[in-house]
């Protein structure tokens, strides 16, 4: 089992409906824009109105799909998915879209998020051997569809019947032969937005940056607890449940979302820059240069520099082409691995007192190595500033941090963390400072990993491999 050193996003989802165009290439580019949300597998399902075709495999989007694969995906509507496994192993069967055939109806489903009642759901459905919550959702819809086969709006009725059995986080794209569907759980933990295509047609995507990349115009976010159905007639909206307080994952603003995306109408880059400005006010440092941990620490470091007047400089270079390896490194190789990803620029660090700005510390081991790299490159002091509060509580909504014992801030206080990572000083952005920096604090956020206040019941069993063991 691999333990990640940073929180990992659960997945990216994309869907497109156009009356006139082949959509497989469009979905491919949409997934390409969402690659940062999941790098273990990628898949696309399309329909020509009669037949649903699914192609999926382990690997990055550009590794999984080539021109012959896209050419084999016929049709004018479809869905796509990039996956990081927060439930179940990284194997082919768990790649998405999940698919079910019920009579003449073919459905495919892509999921971003994590259910909190996976075990109960598996028991309720009487399923053994299914390995993901996403697969259980597809099964639940398939069974409801079976009951409703005579209904002309079979898919949406089946989803409305199955969805109340799901608890936790789900932003879904679902399709049958003739329509695409997007829906978000009643809290809206994971994002999902709707865009329109200039030549006609509609797109659903985890992030607005994916709309930009395919030339779609942002229309609106799919609401928490809302289901949108897109077919030849247009977009129809349904409410899943009585509305609840929205709870978009605050870490979308801190780390997960692309800086060129917008959420709740606010630009992510501007919000991260503001986080850095507030951080400089809350935790000033006496230093010569501000250095970001690339890439996600960049806007906050710019904000810290602007607010403090301390010059900004690049001190670490990220290898942009490293991609994701499927070879598990040995411990000694893993120790060396960080240098494959980030390499110092000693000319910018030597003899300087450095403010090192990162977006989060989850397990601490990467941060410790980074501080050492900056010192080894000649920095005389390293003052670490973090543009989010201590990550003390596990996430059950789609981040791979469900084991509290691995979280450094759950075990150590701030002075102990500073000593552990070897920094001269350490300052975290306050929760209020972070919420204010988003510029949309009242829109409603989940802050559970930072505050311990969970918006839903949380599961007793938190093992992401639980279904495989049951
Ligand atoms: Fe996001 Fe943290 Fe809530 Fe998980 S617990 S959804 S990472 S804010």
Coordinates of C-alpha atoms and ligand atoms in Angstrom, one line a residue:
X1 CA 0.0 0.0 0.0
X2 CA 1.3 3.4 -0.9
X3 CA 1.0 6.2 1.6
X4 CA 0.9 9.5 -0.1
X5 CA 2.8 12.4 1.5
X6 CA 0.3 15.0 0.4
X7 CA -3.5 14.8 0.3
X8 CA -4.6 13.4 -3.0
X9 CA -7.7 14.3 -4.8
X10 CA -10.4 11.7 -5.3
X11 CA -11.1 12.1 -9.1
X12 CA -12.0 14.3 -11.9
X13 CA -15.2 14.0 -13.9
X14 CA -16.3 15.4 -17.3
X15 CA -19.3 14.9 -19.6
X16 CA -20.5 16.3 -22.9
X17 CA -23.7 16.3 -24.9
X18 CA -23.8 17.7 -28.4
X19 CA -26.4 17.0 -31.1
X20 CA -23.9 17.1 -34.0
X21 CA -20.4 16.3 -32.9
X22 CA -18.3 13.3 -32.0
X23 CA -17.5 13.9 -28.4
X24 CA -14.6 11.5 -27.6
X25 CA -11.9 14.0 -28.4
X26 CA -13.7 16.7 -26.5
X27 CA -13.9 14.5 -23.4
X28 CA -10.2 13.5 -23.8
X29 CA -9.2 17.2 -23.7
X30 CA -11.6 17.8 -20.7
X31 CA -9.9 14.9 -18.8
X32 CA -6.5 16.2 -19.8
X33 CA -7.4 19.5 -18.0
X34 CA -8.5 17.5 -14.9
X35 CA -5.4 15.2 -14.8
X36 CA -4.2 16.8 -11.5
X37 CA -7.3 15.3 -9.8
X38 CA -6.4 11.7 -10.4
X39 CA -3.5 10.0 -12.1
X40 CA -4.1 6.3 -11.6
X41 CA -6.6 5.5 -14.3
X42 CA -8.6 7.2 -17.0
X43 CA -11.7 6.2 -18.9
X44 CA -14.3 7.5 -21.4
X45 CA -17.8 6.1 -22.2
X46 CA -19.7 7.4 -25.3
X47 CA -23.0 6.7 -27.0
X48 CA -24.3 7.2 -30.5
X49 CA -27.9 7.0 -29.3
X50 CA -28.0 3.2 -29.6
X51 CA -24.8 1.7 -28.1
X52 CA -22.6 2.7 -25.1
X53 CA -18.9 2.0 -25.6
X54 CA -16.5 2.2 -22.6
X55 CA -12.7 2.4 -22.8
X56 CA -10.6 2.6 -19.6
X57 CA -7.2 1.7 -18.4
X58 CA -4.6 2.3 -15.7
X59 CA -2.4 5.3 -16.4
X60 CA -2.5 9.0 -17.3
X61 CA -5.0 10.3 -19.8
X62 CA -2.3 10.6 -22.5
X63 CA -1.1 7.1 -21.8
X64 CA -4.5 5.5 -21.8
X65 CA -5.9 7.1 -25.0
X66 CA -4.4 7.3 -28.5
X67 CA -6.1 8.1 -31.7
X68 CA -7.3 4.6 -32.5
X69 CA -8.8 4.3 -29.0
X70 CA -10.6 7.7 -29.4
X71 CA -11.7 6.7 -32.9
X72 CA -13.4 3.6 -31.4
X73 CA -15.5 5.7 -29.1
X74 CA -18.4 6.7 -31.3
X75 CA -21.2 9.1 -30.5
X76 CA -22.3 12.5 -29.7
X77 CA -22.6 12.2 -25.9
X78 CA -20.4 10.7 -23.2
X79 CA -18.7 10.9 -19.9
X80 CA -15.0 10.7 -18.7
X81 CA -13.2 10.1 -15.5
X82 CA -9.7 10.3 -14.1
X83 CA -9.1 8.4 -10.9
X84 CA -7.1 8.4 -7.7
X85 CA -8.3 5.5 -5.5
X86 CA -9.8 6.6 -2.2
X87 CA -11.8 3.4 -2.1
X88 CA -10.4 0.2 -3.4
X89 CA -7.1 -0.7 -5.0
X90 CA -5.6 0.8 -8.1
X91 CA -6.5 -2.0 -10.5
X92 CA -8.2 -2.2 -13.9
X93 CA -11.6 -3.4 -12.5
X94 CA -11.8 -0.3 -10.3
X95 CA -11.1 2.1 -13.1
X96 CA -14.1 4.2 -14.2
X97 CA -16.6 4.7 -15.8
X98 CA -18.4 1.9 -14.1
X99 CA -20.8 0.2 -16.5
X100 CA -24.1 -1.8 -16.2
X101 CA -26.4 -3.3 -18.8
X102 CA -30.0 -3.6 -17.7
X103 CA -32.2 -5.0 -20.5
X104 CA -31.7 -2.6 -23.4
X105 CA -30.4 0.2 -21.2
X106 CA -26.7 0.7 -20.8
X107 CA -25.5 3.0 -18.1
X108 CA -22.0 4.4 -17.3
X109 CA -21.0 6.3 -14.2
X110 CA -18.0 8.4 -13.1
X111 CA -17.6 9.5 -9.4
X112 CA -15.7 12.1 -7.6
X113 CA -15.9 11.8 -3.8
X114 CA -16.2 9.1 -1.2
X115 CA -19.3 7.6 0.3
X116 CA -19.3 7.3 4.1
X117 CA -21.7 4.3 4.2
X118 CA -20.0 2.0 1.8
X119 CA -20.2 -1.1 4.0
X120 CA -23.9 -0.6 4.8
X121 CA -24.6 0.0 1.1
X122 CA -22.8 -3.2 0.1
X123 CA -24.8 -5.1 2.8
X124 CA -28.1 -3.5 1.7
X125 CA -27.4 -4.5 -1.9
X126 CA -26.3 -8.0 -0.8
X127 CA -23.0 -7.6 -2.7
X128 CA -19.7 -9.2 -2.0
X129 CA -16.6 -8.7 -4.1
X130 CA -17.5 -5.2 -5.3
X131 CA -14.6 -3.0 -4.5
X132 CA -15.6 0.6 -4.8
X133 CA -18.3 2.9 -3.6
X134 CA -18.7 4.0 -7.2
X135 CA -19.5 0.5 -8.4
X136 CA -22.1 0.2 -5.6
X137 CA -23.8 3.4 -6.8
X138 CA -23.9 2.1 -10.4
X139 CA -25.4 -1.2 -9.1
X140 CA -28.0 0.7 -7.0
X141 CA -29.1 2.7 -10.1
X142 CA -29.1 -0.4 -12.2
X143 CA -31.5 -2.2 -9.8
X144 CA -33.7 0.9 -9.5
X145 CA -33.7 1.0 -13.3
X146 CA -34.8 -2.6 -13.5
X147 CA -37.8 -1.7 -11.3
X148 CA -38.6 1.3 -13.5
X149 CA -38.0 -0.1 -16.9
X150 CA -41.3 1.0 -18.3
X151 CA -40.8 4.6 -17.3
X152 CA -39.8 6.9 -20.2
X153 CA -37.5 8.9 -17.9
X154 CA -36.0 5.7 -16.5
X155 CA -32.5 6.8 -15.8
X156 CA -33.3 10.0 -13.8
X157 CA -36.1 8.2 -11.9
X158 CA -33.7 5.4 -11.0
X159 CA -31.1 7.9 -9.8
X160 CA -33.7 9.7 -7.7
X161 CA -34.6 6.4 -6.2
X162 CA -31.1 5.2 -5.5
X163 CA -29.5 8.5 -4.4
X164 CA -31.1 8.7 -0.9
X165 CA -29.2 5.5 0.0
X166 CA -25.9 7.2 -0.5
X167 CA -24.2 9.1 2.3
X168 CA -21.1 11.2 2.0
X169 CA -19.5 12.9 -1.0
X170 CA -20.5 12.4 -4.6
X171 CA -20.2 14.5 -7.6
X172 CA -21.3 12.2 -10.4
X173 CA -21.6 12.1 -14.2
X174 CA -23.9 9.4 -15.4
X175 CA -25.2 8.5 -18.9
X176 CA -27.3 6.1 -20.8
X177 CA -27.7 5.8 -24.6
X178 CA -29.6 9.1 -24.9
X179 CA -28.6 11.5 -22.1
X180 CA -26.0 12.7 -19.6
X181 CA -26.7 13.4 -16.0
X182 CA -24.7 15.4 -13.4
X183 CA -25.4 15.5 -9.7
X184 CA -23.9 16.6 -6.4
X185 CA -24.5 15.3 -2.9
X186 CA -26.6 17.5 -0.6
X187 CA -23.5 19.2 0.8
X188 CA -21.7 19.6 -2.5
X189 CA -18.4 18.5 -1.1
X190 CA -16.9 18.1 -4.5
X191 CA -17.3 20.6 -7.3
X192 CA -19.2 20.3 -10.6
X193 CA -20.1 22.9 -13.1
X194 CA -22.1 23.3 -16.2
X195 CA -20.9 24.9 -19.5
X196 CA -22.3 25.5 -22.9
X197 CA -20.6 24.8 -26.2
X198 CA -20.5 27.5 -28.9
X199 CA -21.8 25.2 -31.6
X200 CA -24.6 23.9 -29.4
X201 CA -24.5 21.3 -26.6
X202 CA -23.5 21.1 -23.0
X203 CA -20.5 20.2 -20.9
X204 CA -20.2 19.1 -17.2
X205 CA -16.8 19.3 -15.5
X206 CA -15.2 19.1 -12.0
X207 CA -13.6 22.5 -12.7
X208 CA -14.1 25.6 -14.8
X209 CA -10.6 25.2 -16.2
X210 CA -11.7 22.1 -18.1
X211 CA -14.5 24.2 -19.7
X212 CA -12.0 26.8 -20.8
X213 CA -9.8 24.1 -22.3
X214 CA -12.6 22.8 -24.6
X215 CA -13.9 26.2 -25.5
X216 CA -17.1 25.9 -23.4
X217 CA -18.7 28.9 -21.7
X218 CA -19.3 28.7 -18.0
X219 CA -23.0 28.7 -17.3
X220 CA -23.3 27.9 -13.5
X221 CA -22.2 25.5 -10.8
X222 CA -24.5 22.5 -10.3
X223 CA -26.0 23.1 -6.9
X224 CA -25.5 21.0 -3.8
X225 CA -28.2 18.4 -3.9
X226 CA -29.1 19.1 -7.5
X227 CA -29.3 16.8 -10.5
X228 CA -29.2 18.1 -14.0
X229 CA -30.3 15.9 -16.9
X230 CA -29.1 16.9 -20.4
X231 CA -30.8 15.4 -23.5
X232 CA -32.0 16.5 -27.0
X233 CA -34.5 18.9 -25.4
X234 CA -32.0 20.8 -23.1
X235 CA -31.1 20.9 -19.4
X236 CA -33.6 19.8 -16.8
X237 CA -33.0 20.3 -13.1
X238 CA -34.1 18.1 -10.2
X239 CA -33.7 18.4 -6.5
X240 CA -32.3 15.3 -4.8
X241 CA -33.3 16.2 -1.2
X242 CA -34.3 19.2 0.9
X243 CA -31.4 21.5 0.7
X244 CA -28.7 21.4 3.3
X245 CA -25.9 23.9 4.2
X246 CA -23.4 23.7 1.3
X247 CA -20.1 22.3 2.3
X248 CA -17.6 22.6 -0.6
X249 CA -14.2 21.1 0.4
X250 CA -12.1 24.0 1.6
X251 CA -9.0 22.2 0.3
X252 CA -10.2 22.8 -3.2
X253 CA -9.2 26.5 -2.6
X254 CA -6.0 25.6 -0.8
X255 CA -4.5 22.9 -3.0
X256 CA -6.7 20.7 -5.1
X257 CA -8.2 22.9 -7.7
X258 CA -6.3 24.4 -10.6
X259 CA -5.3 28.0 -10.0
X260 CA -7.0 29.0 -13.2
X261 CA -10.4 27.6 -12.0
X262 CA -13.2 29.5 -10.3
X263 CA -15.4 28.2 -7.5
X264 CA -18.3 30.0 -5.9
X265 CA -17.5 32.7 -8.5
X266 CA -14.0 33.3 -7.0
X267 CA -10.8 32.8 -8.8
X268 CA -8.6 30.2 -7.1
X269 CA -5.3 32.0 -7.8
X270 CA -6.6 35.3 -6.3
X271 CA -7.8 33.4 -3.2
X272 CA -4.4 31.7 -2.8
X273 CA -2.6 34.9 -3.2
X274 CA -4.8 36.5 -0.5
X275 CA -4.0 33.5 1.8
X276 CA -0.3 34.4 1.5
X277 CA -1.0 38.1 2.3
X278 CA -3.0 37.1 5.4
X279 CA -0.3 34.6 6.4
X280 CA 2.3 37.4 6.2
X281 CA 0.2 39.5 8.5
X282 CA -0.5 36.7 11.0
X283 CA 3.1 35.2 11.0
X284 CA 5.6 37.8 9.9
X285 CA 9.2 36.7 9.4
X286 CA 12.6 38.4 9.5
X287 CA 14.1 37.1 6.2
X288 CA 15.8 38.0 2.9
X289 CA 13.7 36.0 0.4
X290 CA 10.3 34.4 0.0
X291 CA 10.5 31.0 -1.8
X292 CA 7.5 29.0 -2.9
X293 CA 7.2 25.2 -2.8
X294 CA 6.1 24.7 -6.5
X295 CA 3.6 24.5 -7.9
X296 CA 0.7 24.9 -5.4
X297 CA 2.7 27.2 -3.0
X298 CA 3.3 29.8 -5.7
X299 CA 0.4 32.2 -5.4
X300 CA 0.6 32.2 -1.6
X301 CA 4.3 33.0 -1.7
X302 CA 3.6 35.9 -4.1
X303 CA 1.0 37.2 -1.7
X304 CA 3.4 36.8 1.3
X305 CA 6.1 38.7 -0.6
X306 CA 3.7 41.5 -1.6
X307 CA 2.4 41.9 2.0
X308 CA 5.8 41.6 3.7
X309 CA 8.0 43.5 1.2
X310 CA 10.4 40.6 1.3
X311 CA 11.6 39.8 -2.3
X312 CA 10.1 36.8 -4.0
X313 CA 12.5 34.3 -5.7
X314 CA 12.5 30.8 -7.1
X315 CA 14.5 28.5 -5.0
X316 CA 13.1 25.1 -6.0
X317 CA 12.5 23.8 -9.4
X318 CA 9.8 21.2 -10.1
X319 CA 10.5 18.5 -12.7
X320 CA 7.3 19.0 -14.9
X321 CA 7.8 15.8 -16.8
X322 CA 8.1 13.3 -14.0
X323 CA 4.5 12.1 -14.4
X324 CA 3.4 9.2 -12.3
X325 CA 5.3 6.0 -12.0
X326 CA 3.7 2.7 -11.3
X327 CA 6.8 1.2 -9.9
X328 CA 6.8 1.2 -6.1
X329 CA 10.2 2.6 -5.0
X330 CA 12.2 1.1 -2.3
X331 CA 12.7 3.1 0.9
X332 CA 16.1 4.3 -0.2
X333 CA 14.9 5.2 -3.6
X334 CA 11.9 7.0 -2.1
X335 CA 14.4 9.0 0.1
X336 CA 16.0 10.1 -3.1
X337 CA 12.7 10.5 -5.0
X338 CA 12.0 14.0 -3.7
X339 CA 15.1 15.2 -5.5
X340 CA 13.6 13.9 -8.7
X341 CA 10.6 16.1 -8.2
X342 CA 12.1 19.2 -6.6
X343 CA 15.7 20.5 -7.1
X344 CA 17.1 23.6 -5.4
X345 CA 18.7 26.6 -7.0
X346 CA 21.6 27.2 -4.7
X347 CA 22.5 30.6 -6.2
X348 CA 19.1 32.0 -4.9
X349 CA 19.4 30.4 -1.5
X350 CA 23.0 30.5 -0.5
X351 CA 23.6 32.8 2.5
X352 CA 20.0 33.9 2.7
X353 CA 17.3 33.7 5.4
X354 CA 14.5 32.0 3.6
X355 CA 10.7 32.1 4.1
X356 CA 9.6 28.9 2.5
X357 CA 5.8 28.9 1.7
X358 CA 3.8 25.8 1.2
X359 CA 0.1 25.2 1.1
X360 CA -0.2 22.4 3.6
X361 CA 1.7 19.9 5.8
X362 CA -0.1 16.5 6.0
X363 CA 2.3 13.8 7.0
X364 CA 5.4 15.9 7.4
X365 CA 8.0 13.8 5.8
X366 CA 8.1 15.7 2.5
X367 CA 8.3 19.0 4.3
X368 CA 11.2 17.8 6.4
X369 CA 13.1 16.8 3.3
X370 CA 12.4 20.1 1.6
X371 CA 13.6 22.1 4.6
X372 CA 16.8 20.0 4.5
X373 CA 17.2 20.6 0.8
X374 CA 17.0 24.3 1.2
X375 CA 19.5 24.3 4.1
X376 CA 21.9 22.0 2.1
X377 CA 21.7 24.6 -0.7
X378 CA 23.2 27.2 1.7
X379 CA 20.2 28.9 3.3
X380 CA 21.2 30.3 6.7
X381 CA 17.7 30.1 8.1
X382 CA 14.4 28.5 7.0
X383 CA 11.1 29.9 8.2
X384 CA 8.3 27.8 7.0
X385 CA 4.9 29.4 6.4
X386 CA 1.9 27.3 5.6
X387 CA -1.2 28.8 3.8
X388 CA -3.7 26.6 5.7
X389 CA -4.2 25.6 9.3
X390 CA -2.8 22.3 10.8
X391 CA -4.4 19.3 9.1
X392 CA -5.5 17.4 12.3
X393 CA -8.5 15.4 11.3
X394 CA -9.0 12.6 8.8
X395 CA -11.1 13.3 5.6
X396 CA -13.9 10.8 4.7
X397 CA -15.1 12.8 1.7
X398 CA -12.6 11.9 -1.0
X399 CA -9.1 12.7 0.2
X400 CA -6.7 9.9 1.0
X401 CA -6.2 10.9 4.7
X402 CA -8.6 8.7 6.5
X403 CA -6.0 7.3 8.9
X404 CA -5.5 9.9 11.6
X405 CA -2.3 8.4 12.9
X406 CA -0.5 9.4 9.8
X407 CA -1.3 13.1 10.2
X408 CA 1.6 14.9 11.9
X409 CA -0.6 17.7 13.4
X410 CA -2.8 15.1 15.1
X411 CA 0.3 13.8 17.0
X412 CA 2.5 16.9 17.6
X413 CA 1.9 20.5 18.6
X414 CA 3.3 23.3 16.5
X415 CA 6.6 23.6 18.3
X416 CA 7.1 19.9 18.0
X417 CA 6.3 20.0 14.3
X418 CA 8.8 22.8 13.8
X419 CA 11.4 20.7 15.5
X420 CA 10.5 17.6 13.6
X421 CA 10.8 19.3 10.2
X422 CA 13.9 21.2 11.2
X423 CA 12.7 24.8 10.5
X424 CA 13.8 27.8 12.4
X425 CA 10.2 29.0 12.8
X426 CA 6.8 27.7 11.7
X427 CA 3.5 29.6 11.1
X428 CA 0.2 28.3 9.9
X429 CA -2.6 30.4 8.5
X430 CA -5.6 30.6 10.9
X431 CA -8.9 29.0 9.8
X432 CA -10.7 32.3 9.9
X433 CA -7.8 33.9 7.9
X434 CA -8.2 31.1 5.3
X435 CA -12.0 31.4 5.1
X436 CA -11.8 35.2 4.7
X437 CA -9.1 34.8 2.0
X438 CA -11.5 32.7 -0.1
X439 CA -13.6 35.9 -0.4
X440 CA -16.7 33.7 -0.2
X441 CA -16.6 32.4 3.4
X442 CA -20.4 32.6 3.7
X443 CA -21.0 30.3 0.7
X444 CA -20.5 27.3 2.9
X445 CA -17.4 25.1 3.3
X446 CA -16.4 21.7 4.8
X447 CA -13.5 22.4 7.2
X448 CA -13.6 19.0 9.0
X449 CA -9.9 18.1 8.5
X450 CA -8.9 21.5 10.0
X451 CA -11.7 22.0 12.6
X452 CA -12.9 18.4 13.5
X453 CA -16.5 19.6 12.7
X454 CA -17.9 17.0 10.3
X455 CA -21.0 18.0 8.3
X456 CA -22.2 14.3 8.2
X457 CA -22.1 11.1 10.3
X458 CA -18.6 9.6 9.8
X459 CA -18.0 5.9 9.3
X460 CA -16.6 3.6 12.0
X461 CA -14.6 1.6 9.5
X462 CA -12.2 3.9 7.6
X463 CA -10.1 1.5 5.6
X464 CA -10.2 2.3 1.9
X465 CA -9.8 -1.4 1.1
X466 CA -12.7 -2.5 3.4
X467 CA -14.8 -4.0 0.6
X468 CA -12.0 -6.1 -0.7
X469 CA -11.5 -7.6 2.7
X470 CA -15.2 -8.2 3.5
Ligands
LIG1 FE1 -12.0 18.8 2.2 FE2 -10.9 18.5 4.6 FE3 -13.6 18.4 4.2 FE4 -12.0 16.5 3.3 S1 -12.4 17.0 5.5 S2 -13.7 17.4 2.2 S3 -10.2 17.6 2.7 S4 -12.2 20.2 3.9

